[in-house]
């Protein structure tokens, strides 16, 4: 495999160049007599020249964990029931205030001097219901994807109760993709011109690649069809 396939891209696309790509499928491989190659030995992801040019920031200057909060808008069914979000108030870009709902046990207990009806939580950044998919991606995940293309490691996960909007944030819709399709679009569009020209390579687990012969290539193409 040539080094050009593995080295980080020279330039990254702007927001205007990122188009939500269709789903990418992975098919099962016939591992019978396949030649395997361990990529860890010759793929450090970050090339030496890039490491020389880049100055790695100190650990003290980096925020190791970033926690973003996204408040979803009310669903049409919730609006029909005349529900509101009065118990959730965004105080500023980093602080959220939760107020016990009216007629709740917590509020009644607080009125009797028991417990606490108001709680404040601090996050790296808070996004209100008006923030769309593109803005949320650009302000949170986009720079992480660029770091990955330069060889850095990131872990992104969503956390929340059922119907809190996790799936919408990750997948989105066909017309308005979430962070996953937008990340894939940025990655593959940034790697244009550096992709292997023939479909005779296939990833295996986390650090190996399978070299396919002509028969196996045809089998993979039939599976995709």
GROMACS .gro file of N, CA and C in nm, residues 26-158:
model
  399
   26UNK      N    1  -2.088  -0.203   0.492
   26UNK     CA    2  -1.975  -0.294   0.510
   26UNK      C    3  -2.029  -0.435   0.496
   27UNK      N    4  -1.965  -0.516   0.416
   27UNK     CA    5  -2.014  -0.650   0.391
   27UNK      C    6  -1.923  -0.752   0.455
   28UNK      N    7  -1.976  -0.872   0.480
   28UNK     CA    8  -1.897  -0.978   0.541
   28UNK      C    9  -1.794  -1.028   0.442
   29UNK      N   10  -1.677  -1.066   0.491
   29UNK     CA   11  -1.567  -1.109   0.404
   29UNK      C   12  -1.548  -1.259   0.412
   30UNK      N   13  -1.507  -1.318   0.298
   30UNK     CA   14  -1.470  -1.459   0.296
   30UNK      C   15  -1.323  -1.467   0.331
   31UNK      N   16  -1.292  -1.514   0.451
   31UNK     CA   17  -1.157  -1.508   0.502
   31UNK      C   18  -1.075  -1.633   0.471
   32UNK      N   19  -1.120  -1.712   0.373
   32UNK     CA   20  -1.053  -1.838   0.344
   32UNK      C   21  -0.904  -1.827   0.323
   33UNK      N   22  -0.860  -1.782   0.204
   33UNK     CA   23  -0.718  -1.775   0.172
   33UNK      C   24  -0.676  -1.632   0.148
   34UNK      N   25  -0.722  -1.544   0.234
   34UNK     CA   26  -0.698  -1.401   0.216
   34UNK      C   27  -0.563  -1.364   0.274
   35UNK      N   28  -0.491  -1.279   0.203
   35UNK     CA   29  -0.365  -1.226   0.253
   35UNK      C   30  -0.395  -1.108   0.342
   36UNK      N   31  -0.337  -1.105   0.460
   36UNK     CA   32  -0.362  -0.998   0.555
   36UNK      C   33  -0.236  -0.915   0.577
   37UNK      N   34  -0.255  -0.794   0.613
   37UNK     CA   35  -0.141  -0.705   0.639
   37UNK      C   36  -0.173  -0.622   0.762
   38UNK      N   37  -0.082  -0.621   0.857
   38UNK     CA   38  -0.100  -0.542   0.978
   38UNK      C   39  -0.062  -0.398   0.948
   39UNK      N   40  -0.158  -0.308   0.970
   39UNK     CA   41  -0.136  -0.167   0.936
   39UNK      C   42  -0.066  -0.089   1.045
   40UNK      N   43  -0.063  -0.141   1.167
   40UNK     CA   44  -0.004  -0.064   1.276
   40UNK      C   45   0.145  -0.043   1.255
   41UNK      N   46   0.211  -0.140   1.191
   41UNK     CA   47   0.356  -0.131   1.178
   41UNK      C   48   0.400  -0.020   1.083
   42UNK      N   49   0.321   0.004   0.979
   42UNK     CA   50   0.364   0.105   0.880
   42UNK      C   51   0.266   0.220   0.868
   43UNK      N   52   0.174   0.233   0.959
   43UNK     CA   53   0.076   0.343   0.953
   43UNK      C   54   0.067   0.409   1.088
   44UNK      N   55   0.142   0.512   1.108
   44UNK     CA   56   0.135   0.587   1.233
   44UNK      C   57   0.029   0.694   1.227
   45UNK      N   58  -0.043   0.702   1.113
   45UNK     CA   59  -0.150   0.797   1.086
   45UNK      C   60  -0.095   0.938   1.075
   46UNK      N   61  -0.020   0.983   1.175
   46UNK     CA   62   0.040   1.116   1.169
   46UNK      C   63   0.181   1.100   1.113
   47UNK      N   64   0.206   1.161   0.999
   47UNK     CA   65   0.338   1.149   0.938
   47UNK      C   66   0.440   1.228   1.018
   48UNK      N   67   0.568   1.195   0.997
   48UNK     CA   68   0.675   1.262   1.071
   48UNK      C   69   0.680   1.409   1.037
   49UNK      N   70   0.658   1.440   0.908
   49UNK     CA   71   0.664   1.581   0.869
   49UNK      C   72   0.555   1.662   0.935
   50UNK      N   73   0.437   1.600   0.950
   50UNK     CA   74   0.327   1.670   1.014
   50UNK      C   75   0.355   1.691   1.162
   51UNK      N   76   0.415   1.591   1.225
   51UNK     CA   77   0.448   1.605   1.367
   51UNK      C   78   0.551   1.715   1.388
   52UNK      N   79   0.645   1.728   1.293
   52UNK     CA   80   0.746   1.831   1.306
   52UNK      C   81   0.686   1.971   1.293
   53UNK      N   82   0.585   1.982   1.203
   53UNK     CA   83   0.526   2.113   1.178
   53UNK      C   84   0.427   2.152   1.286
   54UNK      N   85   0.359   2.051   1.343
   54UNK     CA   86   0.257   2.081   1.442
   54UNK      C   87   0.316   2.087   1.581
   55UNK      N   88   0.276   2.184   1.655
   55UNK     CA   89   0.318   2.195   1.794
   55UNK      C   90   0.206   2.144   1.882
   56UNK      N   91   0.230   2.034   1.950
   56UNK     CA   92   0.128   1.972   2.031
   56UNK      C   93   0.106   2.055   2.157
   57UNK      N   94  -0.018   2.097   2.184
   57UNK     CA   95  -0.044   2.176   2.305
   57UNK      C   96  -0.025   2.093   2.430
   58UNK      N   97   0.012   2.159   2.537
   58UNK     CA   98   0.033   2.089   2.664
   58UNK      C   99  -0.100   2.041   2.718
   59UNK      N  100  -0.094   1.936   2.801
   59UNK     CA  101  -0.216   1.878   2.857
   59UNK      C  102  -0.289   1.978   2.946
   60UNK      N  103  -0.212   2.065   3.011
   60UNK     CA  104  -0.275   2.160   3.102
   60UNK      C  105  -0.361   2.260   3.028
   61UNK      N  106  -0.326   2.290   2.899
   61UNK     CA  107  -0.398   2.391   2.822
   61UNK      C  108  -0.517   2.332   2.747
   62UNK      N  109  -0.536   2.201   2.752
   62UNK     CA  110  -0.644   2.136   2.680
   62UNK      C  111  -0.753   2.091   2.776
   63UNK      N  112  -0.877   2.110   2.733
   63UNK     CA  113  -0.990   2.059   2.809
   63UNK      C  114  -1.009   1.913   2.770
   64UNK      N  115  -0.982   1.821   2.862
   64UNK     CA  116  -0.979   1.680   2.827
   64UNK      C  117  -1.117   1.625   2.795
   65UNK      N  118  -1.219   1.671   2.864
   65UNK     CA  119  -1.355   1.624   2.841
   65UNK      C  120  -1.444   1.745   2.817
   66UNK      N  121  -1.517   1.742   2.706
   66UNK     CA  122  -1.613   1.849   2.676
   66UNK      C  123  -1.753   1.790   2.682
   67UNK      N  124  -1.841   1.858   2.752
   67UNK     CA  125  -1.979   1.811   2.768
   67UNK      C  126  -2.071   1.917   2.709
   68UNK      N  127  -2.138   1.882   2.600
   68UNK     CA  128  -2.231   1.973   2.535
   68UNK      C  129  -2.374   1.932   2.568
   69UNK      N  130  -2.458   2.031   2.591
   69UNK     CA  131  -2.599   2.006   2.618
   69UNK      C  132  -2.682   2.064   2.504
   70UNK      N  133  -2.772   1.983   2.452
   70UNK     CA  134  -2.862   2.031   2.347
   70UNK      C  135  -3.006   2.014   2.393
   71UNK      N  136  -3.078   2.124   2.401
   71UNK     CA  137  -3.218   2.122   2.443
   71UNK      C  138  -3.304   2.111   2.318
   72UNK      N  139  -3.378   2.003   2.307
   72UNK     CA  140  -3.459   1.983   2.186
   72UNK      C  141  -3.588   2.062   2.193
   73UNK      N  142  -3.644   2.098   2.077
   73UNK     CA  143  -3.774   2.167   2.077
   73UNK      C  144  -3.885   2.068   2.110
   74UNK      N  145  -4.000   2.122   2.146
   74UNK     CA  146  -4.116   2.038   2.176
   74UNK      C  147  -4.169   1.975   2.048
   75UNK      N  148  -4.213   1.851   2.059
   75UNK     CA  149  -4.272   1.781   1.946
   75UNK      C  150  -4.413   1.833   1.920
   76UNK      N  151  -4.466   1.816   1.797
   76UNK     CA  152  -4.603   1.861   1.769
   76UNK      C  153  -4.706   1.802   1.866
   77UNK      N  154  -4.688   1.675   1.902
   77UNK     CA  155  -4.782   1.613   1.996
   77UNK      C  156  -4.774   1.678   2.133
   78UNK      N  157  -4.655   1.721   2.172
   78UNK     CA  158  -4.638   1.788   2.302
   78UNK      C  159  -4.699   1.928   2.299
   79UNK      N  160  -4.688   1.993   2.185
   79UNK     CA  161  -4.750   2.125   2.172
   79UNK      C  162  -4.901   2.115   2.175
   80UNK      N  163  -4.956   2.009   2.115
   80UNK     CA  164  -5.101   1.990   2.118
   80UNK      C  165  -5.151   1.971   2.260
   81UNK      N  166  -5.068   1.909   2.343
   81UNK     CA  167  -5.106   1.890   2.484
   81UNK      C  168  -5.075   2.013   2.568
   82UNK      N  169  -5.030   2.120   2.500
   82UNK     CA  170  -4.999   2.248   2.564
   82UNK      C  171  -4.892   2.234   2.672
   83UNK      N  172  -4.796   2.147   2.643
   83UNK     CA  173  -4.683   2.134   2.734
   83UNK      C  174  -4.588   2.252   2.712
   84UNK      N  175  -4.505   2.279   2.810
   84UNK     CA  176  -4.407   2.388   2.798
   84UNK      C  177  -4.276   2.343   2.860
   85UNK      N  178  -4.175   2.424   2.839
   85UNK     CA  179  -4.042   2.396   2.893
   85UNK      C  180  -4.006   2.497   3.000
   86UNK      N  181  -4.105   2.536   3.079
   86UNK     CA  182  -4.081   2.636   3.182
   86UNK      C  183  -3.986   2.591   3.290
   87UNK      N  184  -3.973   2.459   3.307
   87UNK     CA  185  -3.884   2.410   3.412
   87UNK      C  186  -3.738   2.408   3.366
   88UNK      N  187  -3.714   2.434   3.236
   88UNK     CA  188  -3.579   2.436   3.182
   88UNK      C  189  -3.548   2.577   3.135
   89UNK      N  190  -3.444   2.637   3.191
   89UNK     CA  191  -3.408   2.774   3.154
   89UNK      C  192  -3.257   2.784   3.130
   90UNK      N  193  -3.222   2.832   3.011
   90UNK     CA  194  -3.081   2.852   2.978
   90UNK      C  195  -3.038   2.988   3.033
   91UNK      N  196  -2.959   2.986   3.138
   91UNK     CA  197  -2.917   3.110   3.202
   91UNK      C  198  -2.812   3.182   3.118
   92UNK      N  199  -2.714   3.109   3.068
   92UNK     CA  200  -2.614   3.163   2.977
   92UNK      C  201  -2.561   3.048   2.893
   93UNK      N  202  -2.458   3.073   2.814
   93UNK     CA  203  -2.408   2.974   2.720
   93UNK      C  204  -2.351   2.850   2.788
   94UNK      N  205  -2.325   2.860   2.920
   94UNK     CA  206  -2.266   2.746   2.991
   94UNK      C  207  -2.351   2.696   3.108
   95UNK      N  208  -2.454   2.768   3.147
   95UNK     CA  209  -2.529   2.735   3.268
   95UNK      C  210  -2.675   2.709   3.237
   96UNK      N  211  -2.725   2.597   3.289
   96UNK     CA  212  -2.865   2.561   3.275
   96UNK      C  213  -2.930   2.556   3.413
   97UNK      N  214  -3.049   2.611   3.423
   97UNK     CA  215  -3.124   2.611   3.549
   97UNK      C  216  -3.246   2.522   3.533
   98UNK      N  217  -3.260   2.426   3.623
   98UNK     CA  218  -3.378   2.339   3.625
   98UNK      C  219  -3.465   2.376   3.744
   99UNK      N  220  -3.589   2.406   3.718
   99UNK     CA  221  -3.685   2.443   3.821
   99UNK      C  222  -3.789   2.334   3.832
  100UNK      N  223  -3.819   2.291   3.951
  100UNK     CA  224  -3.919   2.185   3.971
  100UNK      C  225  -4.053   2.228   3.911
  101UNK      N  226  -4.120   2.140   3.838
  101UNK     CA  227  -4.249   2.175   3.776
  101UNK      C  228  -4.353   2.214   3.881
  102UNK      N  229  -4.450   2.292   3.837
  102UNK     CA  230  -4.559   2.331   3.926
  102UNK      C  231  -4.636   2.207   3.972
  103UNK      N  232  -4.682   2.211   4.092
  103UNK     CA  233  -4.760   2.102   4.153
  103UNK      C  234  -4.678   1.974   4.169
  104UNK      N  235  -4.547   1.983   4.153
  104UNK     CA  236  -4.464   1.865   4.172
  104UNK      C  237  -4.434   1.845   4.320
  105UNK      N  238  -4.398   1.722   4.355
  105UNK     CA  239  -4.365   1.691   4.493
  105UNK      C  240  -4.242   1.768   4.539
  106UNK      N  241  -4.145   1.785   4.447
  106UNK     CA  242  -4.022   1.856   4.483
  106UNK      C  243  -4.051   2.002   4.518
  107UNK      N  244  -4.139   2.066   4.439
  107UNK     CA  245  -4.171   2.206   4.467
  107UNK      C  246  -4.248   2.220   4.598
  108UNK      N  247  -4.343   2.131   4.623
  108UNK     CA  248  -4.420   2.138   4.747
  108UNK      C  249  -4.330   2.111   4.868
  109UNK      N  250  -4.236   2.019   4.853
  109UNK     CA  251  -4.144   1.991   4.963
  109UNK      C  252  -4.054   2.110   4.989
  110UNK      N  253  -4.012   2.179   4.881
  110UNK     CA  254  -3.927   2.296   4.897
  110UNK      C  255  -4.001   2.408   4.968
  111UNK      N  256  -4.129   2.421   4.941
  111UNK     CA  257  -4.209   2.524   5.007
  111UNK      C  258  -4.220   2.497   5.157
  112UNK      N  259  -4.207   2.371   5.194
  112UNK     CA  260  -4.210   2.337   5.337
  112UNK      C  261  -4.070   2.336   5.397
  113UNK      N  262  -3.972   2.379   5.317
  113UNK     CA  263  -3.836   2.387   5.366
  113UNK      C  264  -3.758   2.258   5.355
  114UNK      N  265  -3.809   2.167   5.273
  114UNK     CA  266  -3.742   2.037   5.255
  114UNK      C  267  -3.693   2.027   5.110
  115UNK      N  268  -3.568   1.990   5.095
  115UNK     CA  269  -3.515   1.970   4.960
  115UNK      C  270  -3.488   2.100   4.888
  116UNK      N  271  -3.464   2.088   4.759
  116UNK     CA  272  -3.428   2.204   4.676
  116UNK      C  273  -3.505   2.197   4.546
  117UNK      N  274  -3.568   2.306   4.507
  117UNK     CA  275  -3.651   2.309   4.387
  117UNK      C  276  -3.576   2.359   4.265
  118UNK      N  277  -3.463   2.425   4.284
  118UNK     CA  278  -3.387   2.481   4.174
  118UNK      C  279  -3.246   2.423   4.174
  119UNK      N  280  -3.200   2.381   4.056
  119UNK     CA  281  -3.066   2.325   4.042
  119UNK      C  282  -2.997   2.389   3.922
  120UNK      N  283  -2.868   2.417   3.938
  120UNK     CA  284  -2.788   2.474   3.830
  120UNK      C  285  -2.683   2.373   3.785
  121UNK      N  286  -2.666   2.363   3.653
  121UNK     CA  287  -2.568   2.272   3.596
  121UNK      C  288  -2.482   2.348   3.494
  122UNK      N  289  -2.354   2.319   3.494
  122UNK     CA  290  -2.260   2.387   3.406
  122UNK      C  291  -2.208   2.290   3.300
  123UNK      N  292  -2.201   2.335   3.175
  123UNK     CA  293  -2.155   2.255   3.063
  123UNK      C  294  -2.050   2.332   2.984
  124UNK      N  295  -1.983   2.262   2.894
  124UNK     CA  296  -1.887   2.330   2.806
  124UNK      C  297  -1.958   2.431   2.718
  125UNK      N  298  -2.076   2.394   2.668
  125UNK     CA  299  -2.158   2.486   2.590
  125UNK      C  300  -2.299   2.429   2.582
  126UNK      N  301  -2.398   2.518   2.584
  126UNK     CA  302  -2.539   2.479   2.579
  126UNK      C  303  -2.599   2.529   2.448
  127UNK      N  304  -2.678   2.444   2.383
  127UNK     CA  305  -2.744   2.479   2.258
  127UNK      C  306  -2.894   2.471   2.278
  128UNK      N  307  -2.962   2.578   2.245
  128UNK     CA  308  -3.106   2.585   2.263
  128UNK      C  309  -3.181   2.516   2.150
  129UNK      N  310  -3.315   2.513   2.159
  129UNK     CA  311  -3.397   2.444   2.058
  129UNK      C  312  -3.385   2.505   1.919
  130UNK      N  313  -3.341   2.630   1.910
  130UNK     CA  314  -3.334   2.696   1.780
  130UNK      C  315  -3.211   2.659   1.700
  131UNK      N  316  -3.115   2.592   1.760
  131UNK     CA  317  -2.990   2.558   1.692
  131UNK      C  318  -3.013   2.438   1.600
  132UNK      N  319  -2.980   2.455   1.470
  132UNK     CA  320  -3.000   2.350   1.372
  132UNK      C  321  -2.886   2.250   1.367
  133UNK      N  322  -2.902   2.150   1.281
  133UNK     CA  323  -2.803   2.043   1.271
  133UNK      C  324  -2.668   2.095   1.223
  134UNK      N  325  -2.667   2.178   1.120
  134UNK     CA  326  -2.541   2.228   1.065
  134UNK      C  327  -2.464   2.310   1.168
  135UNK      N  328  -2.533   2.399   1.236
  135UNK     CA  329  -2.468   2.483   1.337
  135UNK      C  330  -2.414   2.398   1.451
  136UNK      N  331  -2.493   2.301   1.495
  136UNK     CA  332  -2.449   2.216   1.605
  136UNK      C  333  -2.323   2.138   1.566
  137UNK      N  334  -2.321   2.084   1.444
  137UNK     CA  335  -2.204   2.009   1.397
  137UNK      C  336  -2.082   2.099   1.389
  138UNK      N  337  -2.098   2.217   1.330
  138UNK     CA  338  -1.984   2.308   1.312
  138UNK      C  339  -1.925   2.354   1.444
  139UNK      N  340  -2.008   2.368   1.547
  139UNK     CA  341  -1.962   2.421   1.675
  139UNK      C  342  -1.914   2.314   1.772
  140UNK      N  343  -1.935   2.187   1.738
  140UNK     CA  344  -1.898   2.081   1.831
  140UNK      C  345  -1.806   1.977   1.768
  141UNK      N  346  -1.854   1.906   1.668
  141UNK     CA  347  -1.786   1.786   1.618
  141UNK      C  348  -1.688   1.816   1.505
  142UNK      N  349  -1.709   1.922   1.431
  142UNK     CA  350  -1.628   1.948   1.312
  142UNK      C  351  -1.479   1.953   1.342
  143UNK      N  352  -1.440   2.027   1.445
  143UNK     CA  353  -1.299   2.038   1.478
  143UNK      C  354  -1.243   1.904   1.526
  144UNK      N  355  -1.326   1.822   1.591
  144UNK     CA  356  -1.281   1.690   1.633
  144UNK      C  357  -1.251   1.602   1.512
  145UNK      N  358  -1.336   1.609   1.410
  145UNK     CA  359  -1.313   1.532   1.288
  145UNK      C  360  -1.183   1.577   1.220
  146UNK      N  361  -1.159   1.706   1.219
  146UNK     CA  362  -1.033   1.757   1.162
  146UNK      C  363  -0.914   1.704   1.241
  147UNK      N  364  -0.927   1.697   1.373
  147UNK     CA  365  -0.818   1.642   1.455
  147UNK      C  366  -0.793   1.495   1.422
  148UNK      N  367  -0.901   1.421   1.399
  148UNK     CA  368  -0.887   1.279   1.365
  148UNK      C  369  -0.813   1.264   1.232
  149UNK      N  370  -0.844   1.349   1.136
  149UNK     CA  371  -0.776   1.344   1.006
  149UNK      C  372  -0.628   1.378   1.020
  150UNK      N  373  -0.592   1.447   1.127
  150UNK     CA  374  -0.451   1.479   1.152
  150UNK      C  375  -0.383   1.374   1.240
  151UNK      N  376  -0.458   1.272   1.282
  151UNK     CA  377  -0.399   1.163   1.357
  151UNK      C  378  -0.432   1.160   1.504
  152UNK      N  379  -0.514   1.252   1.553
  152UNK     CA  380  -0.549   1.252   1.695
  152UNK      C  381  -0.668   1.160   1.721
  153UNK      N  382  -0.687   1.125   1.846
  153UNK     CA  383  -0.796   1.036   1.886
  153UNK      C  384  -0.905   1.115   1.959
  154UNK      N  385  -1.030   1.083   1.927
  154UNK     CA  386  -1.144   1.142   1.995
  154UNK      C  387  -1.249   1.035   2.019
  155UNK      N  388  -1.323   1.047   2.127
  155UNK     CA  389  -1.438   0.963   2.154
  155UNK      C  390  -1.559   1.053   2.172
  156UNK      N  391  -1.664   1.026   2.094
  156UNK     CA  392  -1.786   1.106   2.100
  156UNK      C  393  -1.902   1.013   2.131
  157UNK      N  394  -1.980   1.045   2.232
  157UNK     CA  395  -2.098   0.964   2.260
  157UNK      C  396  -2.210   1.054   2.310
  158UNK      N  397  -2.332   1.007   2.293
  158UNK     CA  398  -2.448   1.083   2.337
  158UNK      C  399  -2.510   1.014   2.458
   0.00000   0.00000   0.00000
